[in-house]
Amino acid sequence: MCIFVATKVNNKMEISKKTPTNIVKAYQRYLKLQRGYSPNTLDAYVRDLQKLQDYLSGEDKDLLAVELADLQHFAAGLHDIGIGPRSQCRILSGVRSFYRFLQLDGYRDDDPTELLESPVLGHHLPEVLTTAEVDALEASIDLSKWEGHRNRAIIEVLFSCGLRVSELIHLKLTDLYLNEQFVRVMGKGSKERLVPISPKAIKELMLWFDDRCQMNIKPGEEDYVFLNRRGAHLTRTMILIMIKRQALQAGITKTISPHTLRHSFATVLLEGGADLRAIQVLLGHESIGTTEIYTHIDMSTLRQQILEHHPRNMRRYS
């Protein structure tokens, strides 16, 4: 009798472990602890998985019993509701990650996403700024305002070091090795890398530090390099707004963001003859394929130069 009762209890415990809520929680722990994903990346994966859960709920399908056909209908539905190809690819990538986890952790014997196709994407070449345009961006800043030197330092560090905006806002004073002219950067997946910093960026930082020393800094925020007027570290949105405002004041008509300065960093290195592998390391790309987009940017620039300056392409006026 006792053995029978114990078996029933164990079976109930096994079933409870396989509820969608518990499975998703286990997946979150896997992404956080084993894959080392940041909170922002973790949230994005969970949001994308929720889209699949919402779809399956409407179809009365179980998360564990999904088949390839279900996922194909889900993917088609993403297109039907107006989600763009790039976002579709991101969502389906998250779905693949989830079902690989289920197979790895023994929830399923197979992976239903193995034959799931994503939309084909063409090459999207991001906007880049020339060095002259970056200089114009910095020159447009009003240095009489308290945040003037800070904003110049932000733009110069983004351009000189090729940082992601998330890396910049979390940059600490203890990450700066200015005498040695490099900074320590904590990138995606908590991967650390060392990036050289230019003398100009160091100069702009030192001017900002003169102003920073006069601030009342919130407890716990003392180690952050860049602060807002209330003495707390900046957010991505604050930097985005600042850069768009300065672009407008500088007369730059390109659609730019903080990431544009990272693209510009990589592009000027490639145009200057830097090795693609070296650029990959400096940017913190896990795959060389991600870095290769800059070869397309460089070729696009080269083509434009040929069209504009080759004598066979120049218009002749009488």
PDB file of C-alpha atoms in Angstrom:
ATOM      1  CA  MET A   1       0.000   0.000   0.000  1.00  0.00           C
ATOM      2  CA  CYS A   2       2.777   2.411   0.965  1.00  0.00           C
ATOM      3  CA  ILE A   3       4.672   1.604  -2.237  1.00  0.00           C
ATOM      4  CA  PHE A   4       1.520   2.273  -4.307  1.00  0.00           C
ATOM      5  CA  VAL A   5       0.928   5.640  -2.617  1.00  0.00           C
ATOM      6  CA  ALA A   6       4.574   6.630  -3.045  1.00  0.00           C
ATOM      7  CA  THR A   7       4.426   5.748  -6.749  1.00  0.00           C
ATOM      8  CA  LYS A   8       1.310   7.906  -7.228  1.00  0.00           C
ATOM      9  CA  VAL A   9       3.009  10.828  -5.456  1.00  0.00           C
ATOM     10  CA  ASN A  10       6.133  10.462  -7.589  1.00  0.00           C
ATOM     11  CA  ASN A  11       4.047  10.340 -10.776  1.00  0.00           C
ATOM     12  CA  LYS A  12       2.224  13.528  -9.759  1.00  0.00           C
ATOM     13  CA  MET A  13       5.559  15.228  -9.091  1.00  0.00           C
ATOM     14  CA  GLU A  14       6.862  14.184 -12.522  1.00  0.00           C
ATOM     15  CA  ILE A  15       3.703  15.519 -14.214  1.00  0.00           C
ATOM     16  CA  SER A  16       3.915  18.822 -12.321  1.00  0.00           C
ATOM     17  CA  LYS A  17       7.481  19.291 -13.535  1.00  0.00           C
ATOM     18  CA  LYS A  18       6.213  19.178 -17.108  1.00  0.00           C
ATOM     19  CA  THR A  19       3.682  21.991 -16.843  1.00  0.00           C
ATOM     20  CA  PRO A  20       4.365  24.830 -19.331  1.00  0.00           C
ATOM     21  CA  THR A  21       5.152  27.235 -16.480  1.00  0.00           C
ATOM     22  CA  ASN A  22       7.779  24.945 -14.963  1.00  0.00           C
ATOM     23  CA  ILE A  23       9.291  24.114 -18.352  1.00  0.00           C
ATOM     24  CA  VAL A  24       9.667  27.799 -19.234  1.00  0.00           C
ATOM     25  CA  LYS A  25      11.236  28.484 -15.829  1.00  0.00           C
ATOM     26  CA  ALA A  26      13.707  25.659 -16.403  1.00  0.00           C
ATOM     27  CA  TYR A  27      14.489  27.135 -19.837  1.00  0.00           C
ATOM     28  CA  GLN A  28      15.104  30.564 -18.294  1.00  0.00           C
ATOM     29  CA  ARG A  29      17.533  29.039 -15.788  1.00  0.00           C
ATOM     30  CA  TYR A  30      19.317  27.293 -18.664  1.00  0.00           C
ATOM     31  CA  LEU A  31      19.677  30.549 -20.634  1.00  0.00           C
ATOM     32  CA  LYS A  32      20.892  32.434 -17.597  1.00  0.00           C
ATOM     33  CA  LEU A  33      23.223  29.912 -15.975  1.00  0.00           C
ATOM     34  CA  GLN A  34      24.500  27.790 -18.853  1.00  0.00           C
ATOM     35  CA  ARG A  35      24.338  30.202 -21.789  1.00  0.00           C
ATOM     36  CA  GLY A  36      25.224  33.259 -19.695  1.00  0.00           C
ATOM     37  CA  TYR A  37      22.672  35.519 -21.369  1.00  0.00           C
ATOM     38  CA  SER A  38      22.132  39.049 -20.082  1.00  0.00           C
ATOM     39  CA  PRO A  39      18.758  40.060 -18.549  1.00  0.00           C
ATOM     40  CA  ASN A  40      17.821  41.943 -21.753  1.00  0.00           C
ATOM     41  CA  THR A  41      18.572  38.948 -23.983  1.00  0.00           C
ATOM     42  CA  LEU A  42      16.790  36.630 -21.558  1.00  0.00           C
ATOM     43  CA  ASP A  43      13.659  38.805 -21.620  1.00  0.00           C
ATOM     44  CA  ALA A  44      13.695  38.851 -25.442  1.00  0.00           C
ATOM     45  CA  TYR A  45      13.840  35.042 -25.635  1.00  0.00           C
ATOM     46  CA  VAL A  46      10.984  34.672 -23.159  1.00  0.00           C
ATOM     47  CA  ARG A  47       8.825  37.248 -24.999  1.00  0.00           C
ATOM     48  CA  ASP A  48       9.344  35.435 -28.297  1.00  0.00           C
ATOM     49  CA  LEU A  49       8.502  32.092 -26.703  1.00  0.00           C
ATOM     50  CA  GLN A  50       5.316  33.646 -25.302  1.00  0.00           C
ATOM     51  CA  LYS A  51       4.197  34.368 -28.876  1.00  0.00           C
ATOM     52  CA  LEU A  52       4.415  30.646 -29.611  1.00  0.00           C
ATOM     53  CA  GLN A  53       2.574  29.794 -26.398  1.00  0.00           C
ATOM     54  CA  ASP A  54      -0.231  32.220 -27.271  1.00  0.00           C
ATOM     55  CA  TYR A  55      -0.562  30.653 -30.719  1.00  0.00           C
ATOM     56  CA  LEU A  56      -0.594  27.082 -29.358  1.00  0.00           C
ATOM     57  CA  SER A  57      -3.181  28.025 -26.742  1.00  0.00           C
ATOM     58  CA  GLY A  58      -5.522  29.232 -29.496  1.00  0.00           C
ATOM     59  CA  GLU A  59      -4.957  25.973 -31.393  1.00  0.00           C
ATOM     60  CA  ASP A  60      -5.412  23.871 -28.245  1.00  0.00           C
ATOM     61  CA  LYS A  61      -1.926  22.398 -28.739  1.00  0.00           C
ATOM     62  CA  ASP A  62       0.470  21.267 -26.036  1.00  0.00           C
ATOM     63  CA  LEU A  63       3.929  22.871 -25.872  1.00  0.00           C
ATOM     64  CA  LEU A  64       5.607  19.473 -25.527  1.00  0.00           C
ATOM     65  CA  ALA A  65       3.625  17.781 -28.315  1.00  0.00           C
ATOM     66  CA  VAL A  66       4.364  20.334 -31.045  1.00  0.00           C
ATOM     67  CA  GLU A  67       5.152  18.997 -34.516  1.00  0.00           C
ATOM     68  CA  LEU A  68       6.873  20.623 -37.499  1.00  0.00           C
ATOM     69  CA  ALA A  69       3.522  21.422 -39.158  1.00  0.00           C
ATOM     70  CA  ASP A  70       2.427  23.375 -36.053  1.00  0.00           C
ATOM     71  CA  LEU A  71       5.582  25.448 -36.160  1.00  0.00           C
ATOM     72  CA  GLN A  72       5.212  26.083 -39.899  1.00  0.00           C
ATOM     73  CA  HIS A  73       1.670  27.379 -39.342  1.00  0.00           C
ATOM     74  CA  PHE A  74       2.976  29.550 -36.482  1.00  0.00           C
ATOM     75  CA  ALA A  75       5.698  30.971 -38.740  1.00  0.00           C
ATOM     76  CA  ALA A  76       3.164  31.721 -41.473  1.00  0.00           C
ATOM     77  CA  GLY A  77       0.991  33.455 -38.895  1.00  0.00           C
ATOM     78  CA  LEU A  78       3.852  35.797 -37.972  1.00  0.00           C
ATOM     79  CA  HIS A  79       3.921  36.983 -41.582  1.00  0.00           C
ATOM     80  CA  ASP A  80       0.135  37.336 -41.697  1.00  0.00           C
ATOM     81  CA  ILE A  81       0.035  39.680 -38.699  1.00  0.00           C
ATOM     82  CA  GLY A  82       2.627  41.971 -40.269  1.00  0.00           C
ATOM     83  CA  ILE A  83       5.825  40.976 -38.460  1.00  0.00           C
ATOM     84  CA  GLY A  84       8.809  41.713 -40.713  1.00  0.00           C
ATOM     85  CA  PRO A  85      11.237  39.054 -41.996  1.00  0.00           C
ATOM     86  CA  ARG A  86      14.065  40.088 -39.673  1.00  0.00           C
ATOM     87  CA  SER A  87      11.826  39.892 -36.599  1.00  0.00           C
ATOM     88  CA  GLN A  88      10.415  36.570 -37.832  1.00  0.00           C
ATOM     89  CA  CYS A  89      13.955  35.185 -38.014  1.00  0.00           C
ATOM     90  CA  ARG A  90      14.674  36.331 -34.467  1.00  0.00           C
ATOM     91  CA  ILE A  91      11.477  34.776 -33.095  1.00  0.00           C
ATOM     92  CA  LEU A  92      12.061  31.468 -34.903  1.00  0.00           C
ATOM     93  CA  SER A  93      15.654  31.418 -33.677  1.00  0.00           C
ATOM     94  CA  GLY A  94      14.297  31.628 -30.117  1.00  0.00           C
ATOM     95  CA  VAL A  95      11.842  28.806 -30.828  1.00  0.00           C
ATOM     96  CA  ARG A  96      14.695  26.618 -32.124  1.00  0.00           C
ATOM     97  CA  SER A  97      16.700  27.370 -28.994  1.00  0.00           C
ATOM     98  CA  PHE A  98      13.754  26.333 -26.810  1.00  0.00           C
ATOM     99  CA  TYR A  99      13.192  22.977 -28.520  1.00  0.00           C
ATOM    100  CA  ARG A 100      16.906  22.206 -28.553  1.00  0.00           C
ATOM    101  CA  PHE A 101      16.787  22.742 -24.784  1.00  0.00           C
ATOM    102  CA  LEU A 102      13.791  20.399 -24.451  1.00  0.00           C
ATOM    103  CA  GLN A 103      15.671  17.679 -26.314  1.00  0.00           C
ATOM    104  CA  LEU A 104      18.872  18.313 -24.363  1.00  0.00           C
ATOM    105  CA  ASP A 105      17.060  18.171 -21.030  1.00  0.00           C
ATOM    106  CA  GLY A 106      15.080  15.039 -21.862  1.00  0.00           C
ATOM    107  CA  TYR A 107      11.628  16.598 -22.213  1.00  0.00           C
ATOM    108  CA  ARG A 108      11.512  15.387 -25.841  1.00  0.00           C
ATOM    109  CA  ASP A 109      13.323  12.735 -27.843  1.00  0.00           C
ATOM    110  CA  ASP A 110      13.403  14.816 -31.030  1.00  0.00           C
ATOM    111  CA  ASP A 111      13.747  18.411 -32.196  1.00  0.00           C
ATOM    112  CA  PRO A 112      10.699  19.489 -34.286  1.00  0.00           C
ATOM    113  CA  THR A 113      12.525  22.627 -35.492  1.00  0.00           C
ATOM    114  CA  GLU A 114      15.220  20.765 -37.460  1.00  0.00           C
ATOM    115  CA  LEU A 115      13.464  21.339 -40.791  1.00  0.00           C
ATOM    116  CA  LEU A 116      11.841  24.657 -39.861  1.00  0.00           C
ATOM    117  CA  GLU A 117      12.831  27.324 -42.396  1.00  0.00           C
ATOM    118  CA  SER A 118      13.231  31.039 -41.765  1.00  0.00           C
ATOM    119  CA  PRO A 119      12.534  33.868 -44.231  1.00  0.00           C
ATOM    120  CA  VAL A 120      15.405  34.638 -46.582  1.00  0.00           C
ATOM    121  CA  LEU A 121      16.945  38.005 -45.768  1.00  0.00           C
ATOM    122  CA  GLY A 122      18.779  40.200 -48.209  1.00  0.00           C
ATOM    123  CA  HIS A 123      21.849  42.137 -47.118  1.00  0.00           C
ATOM    124  CA  HIS A 124      20.820  45.159 -45.088  1.00  0.00           C
ATOM    125  CA  LEU A 125      23.713  47.582 -45.037  1.00  0.00           C
ATOM    126  CA  PRO A 126      23.556  49.819 -41.961  1.00  0.00           C
ATOM    127  CA  GLU A 127      24.216  53.539 -42.154  1.00  0.00           C
ATOM    128  CA  VAL A 128      27.764  54.606 -41.337  1.00  0.00           C
ATOM    129  CA  LEU A 129      29.311  57.981 -40.604  1.00  0.00           C
ATOM    130  CA  THR A 130      32.567  59.294 -42.018  1.00  0.00           C
ATOM    131  CA  THR A 131      35.194  60.605 -39.615  1.00  0.00           C
ATOM    132  CA  ALA A 132      34.277  64.122 -40.769  1.00  0.00           C
ATOM    133  CA  GLU A 133      30.624  63.505 -39.866  1.00  0.00           C
ATOM    134  CA  VAL A 134      31.608  62.215 -36.425  1.00  0.00           C
ATOM    135  CA  ASP A 135      33.682  65.377 -35.957  1.00  0.00           C
ATOM    136  CA  ALA A 136      30.666  67.464 -37.004  1.00  0.00           C
ATOM    137  CA  LEU A 137      28.499  65.562 -34.532  1.00  0.00           C
ATOM    138  CA  GLU A 138      30.903  66.381 -31.703  1.00  0.00           C
ATOM    139  CA  ALA A 139      31.356  69.987 -32.830  1.00  0.00           C
ATOM    140  CA  SER A 140      27.587  70.541 -32.643  1.00  0.00           C
ATOM    141  CA  ILE A 141      27.587  69.952 -28.870  1.00  0.00           C
ATOM    142  CA  ASP A 142      27.189  73.022 -26.661  1.00  0.00           C
ATOM    143  CA  LEU A 143      30.079  72.788 -24.189  1.00  0.00           C
ATOM    144  CA  SER A 144      28.586  75.545 -22.011  1.00  0.00           C
ATOM    145  CA  LYS A 145      25.991  73.021 -20.783  1.00  0.00           C
ATOM    146  CA  TRP A 146      26.894  70.746 -17.891  1.00  0.00           C
ATOM    147  CA  GLU A 147      26.493  67.609 -20.020  1.00  0.00           C
ATOM    148  CA  GLY A 148      28.524  68.970 -22.975  1.00  0.00           C
ATOM    149  CA  HIS A 149      31.832  67.245 -22.238  1.00  0.00           C
ATOM    150  CA  ARG A 150      29.992  64.084 -21.193  1.00  0.00           C
ATOM    151  CA  ASN A 151      28.177  63.866 -24.528  1.00  0.00           C
ATOM    152  CA  ARG A 152      31.361  64.454 -26.508  1.00  0.00           C
ATOM    153  CA  ALA A 153      33.078  61.727 -24.506  1.00  0.00           C
ATOM    154  CA  ILE A 154      30.155  59.340 -25.156  1.00  0.00           C
ATOM    155  CA  ILE A 155      30.287  59.881 -28.924  1.00  0.00           C
ATOM    156  CA  GLU A 156      34.072  59.602 -29.070  1.00  0.00           C
ATOM    157  CA  VAL A 157      34.209  56.423 -26.964  1.00  0.00           C
ATOM    158  CA  LEU A 158      31.485  54.792 -29.081  1.00  0.00           C
ATOM    159  CA  PHE A 159      33.336  55.693 -32.276  1.00  0.00           C
ATOM    160  CA  SER A 160      36.899  55.034 -31.056  1.00  0.00           C
ATOM    161  CA  CYS A 161      36.180  51.728 -29.293  1.00  0.00           C
ATOM    162  CA  GLY A 162      33.219  50.348 -31.267  1.00  0.00           C
ATOM    163  CA  LEU A 163      31.173  49.614 -28.144  1.00  0.00           C
ATOM    164  CA  ARG A 164      27.554  48.524 -28.067  1.00  0.00           C
ATOM    165  CA  VAL A 165      25.395  51.086 -26.261  1.00  0.00           C
ATOM    166  CA  SER A 166      24.629  48.481 -23.566  1.00  0.00           C
ATOM    167  CA  GLU A 167      28.380  48.088 -23.007  1.00  0.00           C
ATOM    168  CA  LEU A 168      28.851  51.846 -22.780  1.00  0.00           C
ATOM    169  CA  ILE A 169      26.154  52.462 -20.173  1.00  0.00           C
ATOM    170  CA  HIS A 170      27.622  49.718 -17.953  1.00  0.00           C
ATOM    171  CA  LEU A 171      31.230  50.875 -18.381  1.00  0.00           C
ATOM    172  CA  LYS A 172      32.906  51.326 -14.962  1.00  0.00           C
ATOM    173  CA  LEU A 173      35.803  53.472 -13.827  1.00  0.00           C
ATOM    174  CA  THR A 174      37.515  50.250 -12.781  1.00  0.00           C
ATOM    175  CA  ASP A 175      37.291  49.096 -16.425  1.00  0.00           C
ATOM    176  CA  LEU A 176      39.453  51.985 -17.639  1.00  0.00           C
ATOM    177  CA  TYR A 177      43.197  51.536 -18.029  1.00  0.00           C
ATOM    178  CA  LEU A 178      43.948  54.925 -19.506  1.00  0.00           C
ATOM    179  CA  ASN A 179      47.702  54.872 -18.911  1.00  0.00           C
ATOM    180  CA  GLU A 180      47.865  51.629 -20.885  1.00  0.00           C
ATOM    181  CA  GLN A 181      45.302  52.993 -23.389  1.00  0.00           C
ATOM    182  CA  PHE A 182      42.715  50.223 -23.281  1.00  0.00           C
ATOM    183  CA  VAL A 183      39.335  49.504 -21.697  1.00  0.00           C
ATOM    184  CA  ARG A 184      37.866  46.273 -20.400  1.00  0.00           C
ATOM    185  CA  VAL A 185      34.437  45.579 -21.883  1.00  0.00           C
ATOM    186  CA  MET A 186      31.825  43.119 -20.649  1.00  0.00           C
ATOM    187  CA  GLY A 187      30.016  42.025 -23.786  1.00  0.00           C
ATOM    188  CA  LYS A 188      27.143  39.686 -24.648  1.00  0.00           C
ATOM    189  CA  GLY A 189      26.983  36.486 -22.613  1.00  0.00           C
ATOM    190  CA  SER A 190      29.231  38.127 -19.962  1.00  0.00           C
ATOM    191  CA  LYS A 191      32.214  37.691 -22.299  1.00  0.00           C
ATOM    192  CA  GLU A 192      35.076  40.014 -21.448  1.00  0.00           C
ATOM    193  CA  ARG A 193      37.338  41.649 -24.017  1.00  0.00           C
ATOM    194  CA  LEU A 194      40.038  44.324 -24.046  1.00  0.00           C
ATOM    195  CA  VAL A 195      39.707  47.183 -26.543  1.00  0.00           C
ATOM    196  CA  PRO A 196      42.297  49.901 -27.271  1.00  0.00           C
ATOM    197  CA  ILE A 197      41.153  53.475 -26.640  1.00  0.00           C
ATOM    198  CA  SER A 198      42.401  56.426 -28.672  1.00  0.00           C
ATOM    199  CA  PRO A 199      44.230  59.460 -27.197  1.00  0.00           C
ATOM    200  CA  LYS A 200      41.330  61.662 -28.377  1.00  0.00           C
ATOM    201  CA  ALA A 201      38.801  59.535 -26.473  1.00  0.00           C
ATOM    202  CA  ILE A 202      41.013  59.684 -23.366  1.00  0.00           C
ATOM    203  CA  LYS A 203      41.199  63.489 -23.679  1.00  0.00           C
ATOM    204  CA  GLU A 204      37.392  63.752 -23.904  1.00  0.00           C
ATOM    205  CA  LEU A 205      36.998  61.439 -20.903  1.00  0.00           C
ATOM    206  CA  MET A 206      39.381  63.533 -18.784  1.00  0.00           C
ATOM    207  CA  LEU A 207      37.411  66.696 -19.606  1.00  0.00           C
ATOM    208  CA  TRP A 208      34.204  64.902 -18.583  1.00  0.00           C
ATOM    209  CA  PHE A 209      35.814  63.676 -15.351  1.00  0.00           C
ATOM    210  CA  ASP A 210      36.560  67.296 -14.386  1.00  0.00           C
ATOM    211  CA  ASP A 211      32.799  67.970 -14.521  1.00  0.00           C
ATOM    212  CA  ARG A 212      31.886  64.591 -13.000  1.00  0.00           C
ATOM    213  CA  CYS A 213      33.927  65.377  -9.878  1.00  0.00           C
ATOM    214  CA  GLN A 214      31.549  68.263  -9.128  1.00  0.00           C
ATOM    215  CA  MET A 215      28.431  66.051  -9.118  1.00  0.00           C
ATOM    216  CA  ASN A 216      26.435  64.534  -6.276  1.00  0.00           C
ATOM    217  CA  ILE A 217      26.533  60.870  -7.175  1.00  0.00           C
ATOM    218  CA  LYS A 218      23.916  58.412  -5.912  1.00  0.00           C
ATOM    219  CA  PRO A 219      25.128  55.676  -3.577  1.00  0.00           C
ATOM    220  CA  GLY A 220      25.947  52.551  -5.574  1.00  0.00           C
ATOM    221  CA  GLU A 221      26.488  54.529  -8.808  1.00  0.00           C
ATOM    222  CA  GLU A 222      29.974  55.805  -8.010  1.00  0.00           C
ATOM    223  CA  ASP A 223      31.813  53.423 -10.354  1.00  0.00           C
ATOM    224  CA  TYR A 224      29.802  54.158 -13.510  1.00  0.00           C
ATOM    225  CA  VAL A 225      31.685  56.263 -16.057  1.00  0.00           C
ATOM    226  CA  PHE A 226      28.695  58.104 -17.517  1.00  0.00           C
ATOM    227  CA  LEU A 227      26.015  59.633 -15.289  1.00  0.00           C
ATOM    228  CA  ASN A 228      22.871  61.721 -15.710  1.00  0.00           C
ATOM    229  CA  ARG A 229      22.253  65.011 -13.921  1.00  0.00           C
ATOM    230  CA  ARG A 230      20.787  63.127 -10.932  1.00  0.00           C
ATOM    231  CA  GLY A 231      24.009  61.174 -10.441  1.00  0.00           C
ATOM    232  CA  ALA A 232      22.724  57.823 -11.749  1.00  0.00           C
ATOM    233  CA  HIS A 233      24.017  55.824 -14.715  1.00  0.00           C
ATOM    234  CA  LEU A 234      22.501  56.474 -18.132  1.00  0.00           C
ATOM    235  CA  THR A 235      19.991  54.392 -20.062  1.00  0.00           C
ATOM    236  CA  ARG A 236      20.094  53.341 -23.720  1.00  0.00           C
ATOM    237  CA  THR A 237      17.135  55.638 -24.499  1.00  0.00           C
ATOM    238  CA  MET A 238      18.922  58.693 -23.082  1.00  0.00           C
ATOM    239  CA  ILE A 239      21.907  58.109 -25.352  1.00  0.00           C
ATOM    240  CA  LEU A 240      19.695  57.439 -28.388  1.00  0.00           C
ATOM    241  CA  ILE A 241      17.821  60.720 -27.879  1.00  0.00           C
ATOM    242  CA  MET A 242      21.070  62.644 -27.398  1.00  0.00           C
ATOM    243  CA  ILE A 243      22.687  61.295 -30.582  1.00  0.00           C
ATOM    244  CA  LYS A 244      19.594  61.906 -32.712  1.00  0.00           C
ATOM    245  CA  ARG A 245      19.377  65.468 -31.375  1.00  0.00           C
ATOM    246  CA  GLN A 246      23.040  66.141 -32.146  1.00  0.00           C
ATOM    247  CA  ALA A 247      22.687  64.675 -35.649  1.00  0.00           C
ATOM    248  CA  LEU A 248      19.865  67.142 -36.295  1.00  0.00           C
ATOM    249  CA  GLN A 249      21.950  70.051 -35.019  1.00  0.00           C
ATOM    250  CA  ALA A 250      24.958  68.934 -37.073  1.00  0.00           C
ATOM    251  CA  GLY A 251      22.855  68.792 -40.240  1.00  0.00           C
ATOM    252  CA  ILE A 252      23.367  65.038 -40.685  1.00  0.00           C
ATOM    253  CA  THR A 253      20.384  63.658 -42.594  1.00  0.00           C
ATOM    254  CA  LYS A 254      21.256  59.963 -42.225  1.00  0.00           C
ATOM    255  CA  THR A 255      19.084  57.904 -39.892  1.00  0.00           C
ATOM    256  CA  ILE A 256      21.524  57.166 -37.091  1.00  0.00           C
ATOM    257  CA  SER A 257      21.614  55.675 -33.614  1.00  0.00           C
ATOM    258  CA  PRO A 258      24.356  54.823 -31.089  1.00  0.00           C
ATOM    259  CA  HIS A 259      24.925  51.598 -33.043  1.00  0.00           C
ATOM    260  CA  THR A 260      25.789  53.671 -36.130  1.00  0.00           C
ATOM    261  CA  LEU A 261      28.999  54.737 -34.396  1.00  0.00           C
ATOM    262  CA  ARG A 262      29.888  51.071 -33.817  1.00  0.00           C
ATOM    263  CA  HIS A 263      29.278  50.343 -37.514  1.00  0.00           C
ATOM    264  CA  SER A 264      31.383  53.376 -38.412  1.00  0.00           C
ATOM    265  CA  PHE A 265      34.234  52.164 -36.177  1.00  0.00           C
ATOM    266  CA  ALA A 266      34.326  48.790 -37.959  1.00  0.00           C
ATOM    267  CA  THR A 267      34.018  50.324 -41.421  1.00  0.00           C
ATOM    268  CA  VAL A 268      36.882  52.811 -41.046  1.00  0.00           C
ATOM    269  CA  LEU A 269      39.087  50.001 -39.709  1.00  0.00           C
ATOM    270  CA  LEU A 270      38.299  47.821 -42.709  1.00  0.00           C
ATOM    271  CA  GLU A 271      38.841  50.692 -45.148  1.00  0.00           C
ATOM    272  CA  GLY A 272      42.178  51.339 -43.440  1.00  0.00           C
ATOM    273  CA  GLY A 273      43.287  47.768 -44.100  1.00  0.00           C
ATOM    274  CA  ALA A 274      42.544  46.085 -40.754  1.00  0.00           C
ATOM    275  CA  ASP A 275      42.182  42.295 -40.758  1.00  0.00           C
ATOM    276  CA  LEU A 276      38.597  41.041 -40.521  1.00  0.00           C
ATOM    277  CA  ARG A 277      39.512  38.663 -37.679  1.00  0.00           C
ATOM    278  CA  ALA A 278      40.964  41.556 -35.683  1.00  0.00           C
ATOM    279  CA  ILE A 279      37.761  43.543 -36.196  1.00  0.00           C
ATOM    280  CA  GLN A 280      35.759  40.496 -35.034  1.00  0.00           C
ATOM    281  CA  VAL A 281      37.744  40.409 -31.771  1.00  0.00           C
ATOM    282  CA  LEU A 282      37.419  44.164 -31.194  1.00  0.00           C
ATOM    283  CA  LEU A 283      33.651  44.078 -31.745  1.00  0.00           C
ATOM    284  CA  GLY A 284      33.171  40.964 -29.610  1.00  0.00           C
ATOM    285  CA  HIS A 285      31.388  39.041 -32.376  1.00  0.00           C
ATOM    286  CA  GLU A 286      31.046  35.333 -31.667  1.00  0.00           C
ATOM    287  CA  SER A 287      30.886  34.511 -35.387  1.00  0.00           C
ATOM    288  CA  ILE A 288      33.038  35.896 -38.205  1.00  0.00           C
ATOM    289  CA  GLY A 289      29.849  35.812 -40.318  1.00  0.00           C
ATOM    290  CA  THR A 290      28.455  38.719 -38.287  1.00  0.00           C
ATOM    291  CA  THR A 291      31.585  40.750 -38.949  1.00  0.00           C
ATOM    292  CA  GLU A 292      31.516  40.026 -42.682  1.00  0.00           C
ATOM    293  CA  ILE A 293      28.675  42.493 -43.226  1.00  0.00           C
ATOM    294  CA  TYR A 294      31.330  45.222 -43.085  1.00  0.00           C
ATOM    295  CA  THR A 295      32.958  43.819 -46.217  1.00  0.00           C
ATOM    296  CA  HIS A 296      29.660  44.540 -47.985  1.00  0.00           C
ATOM    297  CA  ILE A 297      29.656  48.097 -46.634  1.00  0.00           C
ATOM    298  CA  ASP A 298      33.226  48.581 -47.816  1.00  0.00           C
ATOM    299  CA  MET A 299      32.430  47.229 -51.281  1.00  0.00           C
ATOM    300  CA  SER A 300      29.357  49.475 -51.450  1.00  0.00           C
ATOM    301  CA  THR A 301      31.526  52.504 -50.649  1.00  0.00           C
ATOM    302  CA  LEU A 302      34.129  51.391 -53.184  1.00  0.00           C
ATOM    303  CA  ARG A 303      31.490  51.005 -55.891  1.00  0.00           C
ATOM    304  CA  GLN A 304      30.196  54.517 -55.215  1.00  0.00           C
ATOM    305  CA  GLN A 305      33.717  55.913 -55.480  1.00  0.00           C
ATOM    306  CA  ILE A 306      34.203  54.188 -58.872  1.00  0.00           C
ATOM    307  CA  LEU A 307      30.872  55.493 -60.170  1.00  0.00           C
ATOM    308  CA  GLU A 308      31.722  59.029 -59.098  1.00  0.00           C
ATOM    309  CA  HIS A 309      35.387  59.250 -60.090  1.00  0.00           C
ATOM    310  CA  HIS A 310      36.198  56.743 -62.842  1.00  0.00           C
ATOM    311  CA  PRO A 311      36.537  58.620 -66.145  1.00  0.00           C
ATOM    312  CA  ARG A 312      34.333  56.115 -67.974  1.00  0.00           C
ATOM    313  CA  ASN A 313      31.480  56.819 -65.571  1.00  0.00           C
ATOM    314  CA  MET A 314      31.764  60.618 -65.282  1.00  0.00           C
ATOM    315  CA  ARG A 315      29.313  62.699 -67.283  1.00  0.00           C
ATOM    316  CA  ARG A 316      30.833  64.964 -69.900  1.00  0.00           C
ATOM    317  CA  TYR A 317      29.475  68.425 -70.341  1.00  0.00           C
ATOM    318  CA  SER A 318      30.074  70.469 -73.484  1.00  0.00           C
TER     319      SER A 318
END
